[in-house]
Short mmCIF file of C-alpha atoms (C1' of nucleotides) in Angstrom, two decimals:
data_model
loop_
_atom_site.label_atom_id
_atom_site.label_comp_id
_atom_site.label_asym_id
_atom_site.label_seq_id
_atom_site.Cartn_x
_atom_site.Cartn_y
_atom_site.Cartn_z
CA UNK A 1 80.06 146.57 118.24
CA UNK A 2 83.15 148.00 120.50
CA UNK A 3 86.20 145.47 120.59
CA UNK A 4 86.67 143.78 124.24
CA UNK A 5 89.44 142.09 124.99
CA UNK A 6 87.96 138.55 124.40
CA UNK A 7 89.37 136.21 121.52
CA UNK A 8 87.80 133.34 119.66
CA UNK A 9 89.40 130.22 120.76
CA UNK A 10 89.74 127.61 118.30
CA UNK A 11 89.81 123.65 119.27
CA UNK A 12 93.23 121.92 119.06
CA UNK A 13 91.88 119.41 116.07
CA UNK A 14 91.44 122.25 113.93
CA UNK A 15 95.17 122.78 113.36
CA UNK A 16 98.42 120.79 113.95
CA UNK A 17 99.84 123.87 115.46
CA UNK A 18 97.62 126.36 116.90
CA UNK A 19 98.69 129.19 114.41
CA UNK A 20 97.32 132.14 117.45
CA UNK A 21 100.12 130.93 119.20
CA UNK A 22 103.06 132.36 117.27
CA UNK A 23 103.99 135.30 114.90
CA UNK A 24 104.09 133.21 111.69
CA UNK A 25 100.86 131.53 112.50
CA UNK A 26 99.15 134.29 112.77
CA UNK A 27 100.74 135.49 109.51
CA UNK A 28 99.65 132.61 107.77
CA UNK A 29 96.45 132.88 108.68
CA UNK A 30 95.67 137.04 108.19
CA UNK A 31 97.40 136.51 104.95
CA UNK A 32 95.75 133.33 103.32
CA UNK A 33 92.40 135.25 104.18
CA UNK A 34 93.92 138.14 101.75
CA UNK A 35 94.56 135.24 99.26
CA UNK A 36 91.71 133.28 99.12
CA UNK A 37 89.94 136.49 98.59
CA UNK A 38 92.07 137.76 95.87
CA UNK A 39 92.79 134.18 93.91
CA UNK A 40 89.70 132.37 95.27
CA UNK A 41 90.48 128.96 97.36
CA UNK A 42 91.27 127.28 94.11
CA UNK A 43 94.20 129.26 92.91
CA UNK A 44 94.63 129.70 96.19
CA UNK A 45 98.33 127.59 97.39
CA UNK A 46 100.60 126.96 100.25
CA UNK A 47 103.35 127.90 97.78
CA UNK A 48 102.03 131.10 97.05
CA UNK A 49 101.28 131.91 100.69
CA UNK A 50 104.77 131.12 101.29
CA UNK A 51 106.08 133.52 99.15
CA UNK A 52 103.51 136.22 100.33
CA UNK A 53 104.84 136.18 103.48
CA UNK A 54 108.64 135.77 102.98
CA UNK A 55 108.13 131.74 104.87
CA UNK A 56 108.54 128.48 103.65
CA UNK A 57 105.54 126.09 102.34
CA UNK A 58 106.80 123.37 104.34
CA UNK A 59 106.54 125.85 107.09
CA UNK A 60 103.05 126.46 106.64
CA UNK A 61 102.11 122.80 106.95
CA UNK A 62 103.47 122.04 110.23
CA UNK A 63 100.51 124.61 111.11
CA UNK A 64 97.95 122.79 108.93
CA UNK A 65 97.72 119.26 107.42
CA UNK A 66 96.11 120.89 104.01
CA UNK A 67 94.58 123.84 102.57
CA UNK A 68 91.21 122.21 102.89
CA UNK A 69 92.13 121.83 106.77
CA UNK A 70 93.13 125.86 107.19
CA UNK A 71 89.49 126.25 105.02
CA UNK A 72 87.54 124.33 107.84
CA UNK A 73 89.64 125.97 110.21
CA UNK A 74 88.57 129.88 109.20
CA UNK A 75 85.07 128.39 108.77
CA UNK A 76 84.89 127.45 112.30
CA UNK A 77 86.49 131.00 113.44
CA UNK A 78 83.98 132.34 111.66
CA UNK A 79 81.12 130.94 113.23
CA UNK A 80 83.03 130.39 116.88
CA UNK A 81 82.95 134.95 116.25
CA UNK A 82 79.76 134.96 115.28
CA UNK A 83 78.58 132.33 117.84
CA UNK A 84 80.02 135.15 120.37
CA UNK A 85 78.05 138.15 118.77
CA UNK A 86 74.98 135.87 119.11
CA UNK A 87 75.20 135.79 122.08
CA UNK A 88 75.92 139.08 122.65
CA UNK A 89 72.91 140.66 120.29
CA UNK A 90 70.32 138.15 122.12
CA UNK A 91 71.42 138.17 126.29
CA UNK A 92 68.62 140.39 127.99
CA UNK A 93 66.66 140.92 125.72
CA UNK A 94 63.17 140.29 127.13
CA UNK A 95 60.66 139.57 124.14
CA UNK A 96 61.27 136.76 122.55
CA UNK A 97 60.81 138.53 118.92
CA UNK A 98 63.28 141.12 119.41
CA UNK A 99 65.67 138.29 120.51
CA UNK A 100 65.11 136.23 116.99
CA UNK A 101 64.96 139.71 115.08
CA UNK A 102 68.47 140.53 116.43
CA UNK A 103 69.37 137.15 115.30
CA UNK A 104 68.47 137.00 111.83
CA UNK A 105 69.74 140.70 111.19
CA UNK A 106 73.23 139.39 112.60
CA UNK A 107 72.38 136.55 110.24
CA UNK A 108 71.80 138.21 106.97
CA UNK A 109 73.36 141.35 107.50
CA UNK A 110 76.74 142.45 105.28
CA UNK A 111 80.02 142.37 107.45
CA UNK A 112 80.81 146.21 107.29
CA UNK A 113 83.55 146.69 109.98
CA UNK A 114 86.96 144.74 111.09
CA UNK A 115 85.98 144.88 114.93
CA UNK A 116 90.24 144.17 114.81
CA UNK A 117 89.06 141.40 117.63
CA UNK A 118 92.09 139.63 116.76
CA UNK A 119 94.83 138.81 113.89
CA UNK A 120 91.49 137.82 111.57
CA UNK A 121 89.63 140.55 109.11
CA UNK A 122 86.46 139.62 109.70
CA UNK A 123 85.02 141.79 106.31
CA UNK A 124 87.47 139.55 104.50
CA UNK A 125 86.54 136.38 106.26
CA UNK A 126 82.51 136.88 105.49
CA UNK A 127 83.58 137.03 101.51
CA UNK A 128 85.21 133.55 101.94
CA UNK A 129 82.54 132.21 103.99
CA UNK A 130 79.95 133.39 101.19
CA UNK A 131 82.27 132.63 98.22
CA UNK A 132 84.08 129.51 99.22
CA UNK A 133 82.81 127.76 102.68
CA UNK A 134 80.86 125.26 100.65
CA UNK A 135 83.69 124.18 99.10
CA UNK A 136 84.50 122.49 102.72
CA UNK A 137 81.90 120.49 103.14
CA UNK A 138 80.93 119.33 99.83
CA UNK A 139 83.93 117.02 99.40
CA UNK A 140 83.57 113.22 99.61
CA UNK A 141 84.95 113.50 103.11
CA UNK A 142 81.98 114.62 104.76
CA UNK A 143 80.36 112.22 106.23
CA UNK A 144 83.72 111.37 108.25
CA UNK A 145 84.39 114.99 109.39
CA UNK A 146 81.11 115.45 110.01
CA UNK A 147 81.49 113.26 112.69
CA UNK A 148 84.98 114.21 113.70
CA UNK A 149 82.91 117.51 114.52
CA UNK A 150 84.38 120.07 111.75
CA UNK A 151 80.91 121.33 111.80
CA UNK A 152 79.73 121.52 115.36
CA UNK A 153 80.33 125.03 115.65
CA UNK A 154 78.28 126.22 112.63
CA UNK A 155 75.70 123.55 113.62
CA UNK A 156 75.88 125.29 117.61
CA UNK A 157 74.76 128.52 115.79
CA UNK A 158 72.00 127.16 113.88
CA UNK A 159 70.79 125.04 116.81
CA UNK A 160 70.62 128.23 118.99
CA UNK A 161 68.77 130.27 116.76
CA UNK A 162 66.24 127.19 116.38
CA UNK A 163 65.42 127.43 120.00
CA UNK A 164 64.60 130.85 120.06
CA UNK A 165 62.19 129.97 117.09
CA UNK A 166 60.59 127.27 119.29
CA UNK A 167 60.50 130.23 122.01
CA UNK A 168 58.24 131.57 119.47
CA UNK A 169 56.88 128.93 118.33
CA UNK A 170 56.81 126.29 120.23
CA UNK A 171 54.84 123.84 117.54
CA UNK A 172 57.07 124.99 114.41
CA UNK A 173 57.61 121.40 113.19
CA UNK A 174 61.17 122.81 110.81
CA UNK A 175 63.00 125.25 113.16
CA UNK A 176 66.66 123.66 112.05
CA UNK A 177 65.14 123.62 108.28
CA UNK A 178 63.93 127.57 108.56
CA UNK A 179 67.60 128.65 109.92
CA UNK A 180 70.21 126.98 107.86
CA UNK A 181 67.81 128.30 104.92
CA UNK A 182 68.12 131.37 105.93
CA UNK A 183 72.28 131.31 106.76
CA UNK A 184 72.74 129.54 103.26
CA UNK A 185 69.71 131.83 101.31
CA UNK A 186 71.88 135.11 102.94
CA UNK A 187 75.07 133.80 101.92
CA UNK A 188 73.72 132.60 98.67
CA UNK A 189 71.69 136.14 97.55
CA UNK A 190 74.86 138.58 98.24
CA UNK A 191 76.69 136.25 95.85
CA UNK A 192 74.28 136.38 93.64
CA UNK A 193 73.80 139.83 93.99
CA UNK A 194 77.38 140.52 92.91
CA UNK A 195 77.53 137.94 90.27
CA UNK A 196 74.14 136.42 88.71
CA UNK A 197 71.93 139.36 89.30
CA UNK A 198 69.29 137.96 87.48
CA UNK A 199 68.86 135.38 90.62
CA UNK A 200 68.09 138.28 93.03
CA UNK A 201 66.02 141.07 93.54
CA UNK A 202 69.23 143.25 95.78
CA UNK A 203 69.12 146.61 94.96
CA UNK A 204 72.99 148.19 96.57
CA UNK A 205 72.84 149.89 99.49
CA UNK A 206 69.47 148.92 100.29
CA UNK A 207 69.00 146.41 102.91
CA UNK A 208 67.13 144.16 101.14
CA UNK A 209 68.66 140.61 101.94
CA UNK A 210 67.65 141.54 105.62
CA UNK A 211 64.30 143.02 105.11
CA UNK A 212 63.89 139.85 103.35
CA UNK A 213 64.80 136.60 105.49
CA UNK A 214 63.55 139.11 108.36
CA UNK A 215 59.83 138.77 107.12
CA UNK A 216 60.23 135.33 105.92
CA UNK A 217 61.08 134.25 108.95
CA UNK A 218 58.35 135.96 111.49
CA UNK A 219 55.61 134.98 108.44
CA UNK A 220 56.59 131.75 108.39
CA UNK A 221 56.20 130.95 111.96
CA UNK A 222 53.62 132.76 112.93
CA UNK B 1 55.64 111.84 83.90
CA UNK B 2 54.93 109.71 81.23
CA UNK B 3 57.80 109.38 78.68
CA UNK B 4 57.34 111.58 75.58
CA UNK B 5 59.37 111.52 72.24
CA UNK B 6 61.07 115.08 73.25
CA UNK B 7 64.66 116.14 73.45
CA UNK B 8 66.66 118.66 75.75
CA UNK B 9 68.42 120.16 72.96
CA UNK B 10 71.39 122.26 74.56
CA UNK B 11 72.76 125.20 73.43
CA UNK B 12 76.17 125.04 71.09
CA UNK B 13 78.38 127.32 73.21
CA UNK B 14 78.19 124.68 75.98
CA UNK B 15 80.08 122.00 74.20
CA UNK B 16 82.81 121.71 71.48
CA UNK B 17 81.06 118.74 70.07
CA UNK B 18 77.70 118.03 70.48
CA UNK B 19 77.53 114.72 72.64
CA UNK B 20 74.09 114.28 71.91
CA UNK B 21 75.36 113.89 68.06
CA UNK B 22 77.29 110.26 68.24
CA UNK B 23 77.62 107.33 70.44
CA UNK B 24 80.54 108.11 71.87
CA UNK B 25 79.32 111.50 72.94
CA UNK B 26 76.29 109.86 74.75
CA UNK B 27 78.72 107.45 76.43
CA UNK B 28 81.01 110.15 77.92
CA UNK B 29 77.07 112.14 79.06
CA UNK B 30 75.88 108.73 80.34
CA UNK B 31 79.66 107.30 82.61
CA UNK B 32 80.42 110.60 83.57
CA UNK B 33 77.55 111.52 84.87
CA UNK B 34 77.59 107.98 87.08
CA UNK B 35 81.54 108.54 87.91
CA UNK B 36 80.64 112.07 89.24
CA UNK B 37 78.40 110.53 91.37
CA UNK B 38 80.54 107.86 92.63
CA UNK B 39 83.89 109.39 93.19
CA UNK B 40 82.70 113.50 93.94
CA UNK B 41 83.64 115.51 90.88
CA UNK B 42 86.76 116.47 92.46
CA UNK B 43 88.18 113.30 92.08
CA UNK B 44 86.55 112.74 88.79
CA UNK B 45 88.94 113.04 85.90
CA UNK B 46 88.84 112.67 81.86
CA UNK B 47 91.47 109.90 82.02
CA UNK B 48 89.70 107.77 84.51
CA UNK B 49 86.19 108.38 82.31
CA UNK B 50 88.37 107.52 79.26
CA UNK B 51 89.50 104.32 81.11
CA UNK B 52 85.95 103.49 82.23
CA UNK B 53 84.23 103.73 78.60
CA UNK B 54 87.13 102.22 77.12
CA UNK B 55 88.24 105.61 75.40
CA UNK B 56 90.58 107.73 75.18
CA UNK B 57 91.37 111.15 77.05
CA UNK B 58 91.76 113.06 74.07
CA UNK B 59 89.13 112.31 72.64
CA UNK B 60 86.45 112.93 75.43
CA UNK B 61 88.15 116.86 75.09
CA UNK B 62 86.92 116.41 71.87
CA UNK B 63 83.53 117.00 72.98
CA UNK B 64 83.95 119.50 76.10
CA UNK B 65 87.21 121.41 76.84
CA UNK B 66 87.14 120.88 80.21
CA UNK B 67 85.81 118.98 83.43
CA UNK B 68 84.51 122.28 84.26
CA UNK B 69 82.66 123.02 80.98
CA UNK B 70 81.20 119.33 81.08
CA UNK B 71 79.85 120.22 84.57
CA UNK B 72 78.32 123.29 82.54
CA UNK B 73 77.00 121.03 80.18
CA UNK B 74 75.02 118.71 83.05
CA UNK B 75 73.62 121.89 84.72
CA UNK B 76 72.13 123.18 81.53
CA UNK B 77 70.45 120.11 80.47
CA UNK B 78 69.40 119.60 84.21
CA UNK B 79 67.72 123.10 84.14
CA UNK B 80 66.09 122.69 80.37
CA UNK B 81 64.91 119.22 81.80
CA UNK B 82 63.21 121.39 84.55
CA UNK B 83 61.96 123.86 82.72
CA UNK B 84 60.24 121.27 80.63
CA UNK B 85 58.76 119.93 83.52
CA UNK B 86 57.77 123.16 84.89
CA UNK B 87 55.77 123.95 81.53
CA UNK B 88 54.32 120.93 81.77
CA UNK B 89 53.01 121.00 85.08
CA UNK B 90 51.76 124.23 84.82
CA UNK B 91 49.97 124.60 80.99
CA UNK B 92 46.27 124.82 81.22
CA UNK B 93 46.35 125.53 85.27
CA UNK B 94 43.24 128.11 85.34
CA UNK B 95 44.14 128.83 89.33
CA UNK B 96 47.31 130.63 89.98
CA UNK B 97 47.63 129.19 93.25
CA UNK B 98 48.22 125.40 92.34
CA UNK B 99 50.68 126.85 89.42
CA UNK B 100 52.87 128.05 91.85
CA UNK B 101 51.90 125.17 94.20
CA UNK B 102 53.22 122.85 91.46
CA UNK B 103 55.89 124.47 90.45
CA UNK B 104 57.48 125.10 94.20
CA UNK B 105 56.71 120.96 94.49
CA UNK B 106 58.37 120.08 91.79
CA UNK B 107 61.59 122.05 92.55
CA UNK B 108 61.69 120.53 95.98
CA UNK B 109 60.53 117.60 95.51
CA UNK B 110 62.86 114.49 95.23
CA UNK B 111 63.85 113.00 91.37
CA UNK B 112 62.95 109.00 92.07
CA UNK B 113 62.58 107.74 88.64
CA UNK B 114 64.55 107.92 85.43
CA UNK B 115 61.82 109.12 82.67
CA UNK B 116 64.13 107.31 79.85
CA UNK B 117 63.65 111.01 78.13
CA UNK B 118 67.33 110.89 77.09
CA UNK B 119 70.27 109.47 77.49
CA UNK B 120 70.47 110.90 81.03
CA UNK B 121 70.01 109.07 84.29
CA UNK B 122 67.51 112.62 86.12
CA UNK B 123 67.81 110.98 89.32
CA UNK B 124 71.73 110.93 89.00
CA UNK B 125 72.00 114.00 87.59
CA UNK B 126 70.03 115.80 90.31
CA UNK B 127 72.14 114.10 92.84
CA UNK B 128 74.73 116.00 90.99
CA UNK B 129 73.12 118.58 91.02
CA UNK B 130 72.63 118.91 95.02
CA UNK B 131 75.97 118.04 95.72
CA UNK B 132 78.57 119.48 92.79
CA UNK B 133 76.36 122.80 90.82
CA UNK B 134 78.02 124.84 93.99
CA UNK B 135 81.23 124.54 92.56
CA UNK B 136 80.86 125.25 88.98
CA UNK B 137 79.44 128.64 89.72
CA UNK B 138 81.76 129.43 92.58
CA UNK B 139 84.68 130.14 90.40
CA UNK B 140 86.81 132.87 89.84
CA UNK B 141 85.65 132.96 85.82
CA UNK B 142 82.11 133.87 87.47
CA UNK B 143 81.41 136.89 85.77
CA UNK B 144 83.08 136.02 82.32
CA UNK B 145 80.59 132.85 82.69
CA UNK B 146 77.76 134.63 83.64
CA UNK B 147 78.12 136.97 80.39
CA UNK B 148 78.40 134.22 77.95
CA UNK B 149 74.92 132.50 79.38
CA UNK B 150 76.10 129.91 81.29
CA UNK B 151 73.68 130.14 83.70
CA UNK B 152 71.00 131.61 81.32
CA UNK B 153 68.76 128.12 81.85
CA UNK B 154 68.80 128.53 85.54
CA UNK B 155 68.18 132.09 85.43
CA UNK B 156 64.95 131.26 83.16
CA UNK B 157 63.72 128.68 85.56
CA UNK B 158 63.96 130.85 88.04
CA UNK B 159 62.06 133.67 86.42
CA UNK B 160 59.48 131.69 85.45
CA UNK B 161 58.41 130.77 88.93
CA UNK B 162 59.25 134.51 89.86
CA UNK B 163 56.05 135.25 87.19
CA UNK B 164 53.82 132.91 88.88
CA UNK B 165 54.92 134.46 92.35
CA UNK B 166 53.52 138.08 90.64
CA UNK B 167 50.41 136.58 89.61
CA UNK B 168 49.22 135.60 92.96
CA UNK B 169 50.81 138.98 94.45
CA UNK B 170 51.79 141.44 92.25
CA UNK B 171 53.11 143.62 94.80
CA UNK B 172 55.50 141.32 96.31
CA UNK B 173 58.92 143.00 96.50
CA UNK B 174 61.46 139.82 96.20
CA UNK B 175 60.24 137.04 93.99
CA UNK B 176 63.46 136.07 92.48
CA UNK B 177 65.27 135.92 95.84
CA UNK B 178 62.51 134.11 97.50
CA UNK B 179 62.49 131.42 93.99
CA UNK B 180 66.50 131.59 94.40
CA UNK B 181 65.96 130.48 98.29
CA UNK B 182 63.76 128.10 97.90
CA UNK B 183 65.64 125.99 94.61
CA UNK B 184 69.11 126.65 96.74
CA UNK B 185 67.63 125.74 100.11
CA UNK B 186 65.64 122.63 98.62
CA UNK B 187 69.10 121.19 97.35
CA UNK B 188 71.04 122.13 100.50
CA UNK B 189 68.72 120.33 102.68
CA UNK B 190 68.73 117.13 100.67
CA UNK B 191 72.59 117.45 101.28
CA UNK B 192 72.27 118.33 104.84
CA UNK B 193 69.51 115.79 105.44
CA UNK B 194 72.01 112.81 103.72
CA UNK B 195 75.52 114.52 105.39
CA UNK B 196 74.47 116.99 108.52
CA UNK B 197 71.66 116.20 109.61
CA UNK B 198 71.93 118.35 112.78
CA UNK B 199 71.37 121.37 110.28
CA UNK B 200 67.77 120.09 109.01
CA UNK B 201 64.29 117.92 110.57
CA UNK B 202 64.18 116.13 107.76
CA UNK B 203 62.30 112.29 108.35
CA UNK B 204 63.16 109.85 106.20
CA UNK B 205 60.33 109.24 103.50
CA UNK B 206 58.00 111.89 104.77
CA UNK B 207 57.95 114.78 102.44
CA UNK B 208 58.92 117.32 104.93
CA UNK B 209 61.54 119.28 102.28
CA UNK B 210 58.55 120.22 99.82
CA UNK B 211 55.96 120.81 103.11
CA UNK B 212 58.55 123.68 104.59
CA UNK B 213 59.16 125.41 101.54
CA UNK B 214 55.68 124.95 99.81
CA UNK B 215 54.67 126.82 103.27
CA UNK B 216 57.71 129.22 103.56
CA UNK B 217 56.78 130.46 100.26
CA UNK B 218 52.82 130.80 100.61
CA UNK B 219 52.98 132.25 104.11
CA UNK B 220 55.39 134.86 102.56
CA UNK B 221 54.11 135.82 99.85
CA UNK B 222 50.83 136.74 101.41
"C1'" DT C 1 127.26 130.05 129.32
"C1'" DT C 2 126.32 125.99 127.48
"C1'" DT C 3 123.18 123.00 125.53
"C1'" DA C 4 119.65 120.87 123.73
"C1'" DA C 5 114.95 121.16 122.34
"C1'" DG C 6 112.02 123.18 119.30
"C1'" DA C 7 110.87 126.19 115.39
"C1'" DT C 8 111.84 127.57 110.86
"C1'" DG C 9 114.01 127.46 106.22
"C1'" DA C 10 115.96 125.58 101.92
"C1'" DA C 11 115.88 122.34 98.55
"C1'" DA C 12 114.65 118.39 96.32
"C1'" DG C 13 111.41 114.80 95.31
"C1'" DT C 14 106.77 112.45 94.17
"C1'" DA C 15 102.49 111.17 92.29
"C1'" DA C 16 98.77 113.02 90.26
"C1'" DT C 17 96.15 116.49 87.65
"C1'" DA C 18 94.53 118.97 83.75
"C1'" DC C 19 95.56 119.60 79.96
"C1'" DT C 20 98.13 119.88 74.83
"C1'" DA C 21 100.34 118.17 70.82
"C1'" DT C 22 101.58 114.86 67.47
"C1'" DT C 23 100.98 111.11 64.82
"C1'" DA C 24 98.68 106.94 63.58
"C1'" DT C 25 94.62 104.36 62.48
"C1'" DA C 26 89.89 103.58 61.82
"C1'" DT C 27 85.36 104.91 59.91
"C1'" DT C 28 82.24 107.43 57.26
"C1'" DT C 29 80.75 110.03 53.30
"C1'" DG C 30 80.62 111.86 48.65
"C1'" DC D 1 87.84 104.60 46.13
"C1'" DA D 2 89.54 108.90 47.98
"C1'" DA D 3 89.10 112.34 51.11
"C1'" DA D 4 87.46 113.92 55.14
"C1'" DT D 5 86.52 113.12 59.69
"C1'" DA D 6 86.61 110.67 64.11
"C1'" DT D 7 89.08 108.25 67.34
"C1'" DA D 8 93.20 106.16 69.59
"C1'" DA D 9 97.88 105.91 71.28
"C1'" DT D 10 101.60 108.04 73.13
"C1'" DA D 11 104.23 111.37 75.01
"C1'" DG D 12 104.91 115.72 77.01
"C1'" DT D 13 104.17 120.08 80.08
"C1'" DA D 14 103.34 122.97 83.86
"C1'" DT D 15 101.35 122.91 88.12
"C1'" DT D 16 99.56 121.14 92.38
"C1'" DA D 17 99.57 119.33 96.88
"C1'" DC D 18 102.09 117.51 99.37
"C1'" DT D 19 106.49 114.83 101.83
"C1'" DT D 20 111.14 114.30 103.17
"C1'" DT D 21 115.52 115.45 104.66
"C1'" DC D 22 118.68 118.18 106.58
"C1'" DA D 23 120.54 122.58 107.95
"C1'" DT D 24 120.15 126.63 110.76
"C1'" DC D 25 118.36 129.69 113.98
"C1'" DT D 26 116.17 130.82 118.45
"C1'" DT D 27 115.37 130.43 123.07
"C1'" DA D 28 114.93 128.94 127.59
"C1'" DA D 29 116.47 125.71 131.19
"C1'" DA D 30 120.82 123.60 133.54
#
DNA sequence: TTTAAGATGAAAGTAATACTATTATATTTG
DNA sequence: CAAATATAATAGTATTACTTTCATCTTAAA
């Protein structure tokens, strides 16, 4: 995909200062997606960040609240970007199958190229969001920012896929069900793939993981 | 299930002293298995288990070295519990088709009753195992883990089912990830069901979980 | 050009976590 | 009954995830 001048915006109750609004924001956040990746979110600390960058921790949290909150806030870039390629993979297409086809490739597909859209690596970002984005929302908190809406984007994404199932399909009784299996299953089997091999069936370079959640899909609703 | 007079025995490397082997072992099994559940395993700690069973912290790392190795210990046993099960419902089956059938039900399916097999509340434990299992294999120590066996049990499980999958198709190119999906996917839309619900179409008290995937996988496979 | 508002930095502090280490006291076993 | 083993009590450590305070630096309007 060619870059266009567009750029994800985030909503203002994902941050306490919107960090694409200054130099050091935007350092914080291209360089904690270097970090997570390298230490894992765990490891991962403001501290460290801080001295990555040459800033000060306390810096860093007049831009967000916690590390958890700059987690939920690269989540929802994440799917906010690919939200925006959804969009773009599925407008005009006529048949209904090549629309949900494009959909599920975009799905399951490996993030090969940095479309440098913005300050954000977005091969970078898809390791976090497959290594770590669970970590957001299993934490006793969920029920609470589930309803503050920390997961409206993700669930935006799923919900528009599910309607182009029902295009399909208009009697599919589990259209929400066959999609976030399919996001999570993707995400899951490339970890897998790199770590429990055993759980998998990837062979590199092969698209497998595609091929896969591809047929499962059109079998499954036909 | 009818209780039997069995045993998950669990491997040594997965504890520094057995639990199963004295009282206060069972204790720290049984209270942490109900803390976990109570307070998220995040805010779960030794001292607060110690406090609980009227015990001391050093003592409880005694028995496992760390909150992370006990969460080891809780998978395991949850997955040699399952694979019990699975041999169970699946000895003397002459059709391959109801193997598998019974197999994919009882990995979807919902744990409602506690089959006094142990000293192990199943129907905590696979709450547990829904909402917490994520994070003890999203770690950093991953691939150390993976070489020791920590996730051998699982891995079994899984390629049991995988076998049954080859039975009914023997050309099927993906067993493992489709067994993978459909254990990961199971779990995440209990979660989702209790915490998103936006993401599933999940009815209260109508078996939809084990419909979808008992359909996902037979549609698939054929 | 001054000024004052806002952004950033430096440094110190806090409560809690995830352990470890040491020593004392029970309890079991041979 | 002694020795071995298990458990408890206590204290200590390094680190984390912040918070607070205050100083300084920048910049943009008066």
């Amino acid at each position: 995909m060619q870059a266009l001048n567009i750029n994800i915006t985030i909503e203002p109750h994902f941050f306490t200062k919107d960090p694409a609004s200054t130099d050091l924001g935007k350092k914080i956040v291209r360089h904690s997606i270097e970090m997570i990746n390298e230490l894992g979110f765990e490891a991962f600390t403001f501290r460290k960040l801080g001295v990555a960058i040459g800033s000060n921790e306390s810096s860093i949290y007049r831009y967000f609240e916690s590390k958890h909150a700059l987690l939920v806030y690269l989540i929802n870039w994440y799917w906010s970007w690919i939200e925006y390629k959804l969009v773009f993979v599925t407008t005009n297409i006529p048949s209904a199958k090549e629309k949900l086809n494009n959909a599920i490739v975009l799905l399951t597909q490996e993030t090969i190229e940095d479309t440098n859209v913005s300050f954000i690596n977005e091969v970078l970002l898809h390791k976090i969001i497959i290594s770590e984005s669970s970590k957001a929302y299993h934490t006793c908190d969920i029920d609470a920012e589930n309803e503050k809406g920390f997961y409206k984007t993700y669930k935006r994404v799923v919900q528009r896929v599910s309607s182009m199932v029902l295009e399909i399909n208009p009697s599919f009784e589990f259209p929400h069900m066959l999609v976030s299996t399919v996001i999570e299953g993707a995400h899951h089997q490339r970890y897998f793939s790199e770590h429990i091999p055993a759980l998998t069936d990837v062979v590199k370079g092969k698209n497998n993981i595609v091929r896969f959640y591809t047929d499962l899909v059109f079998k499954s609703i036909s």
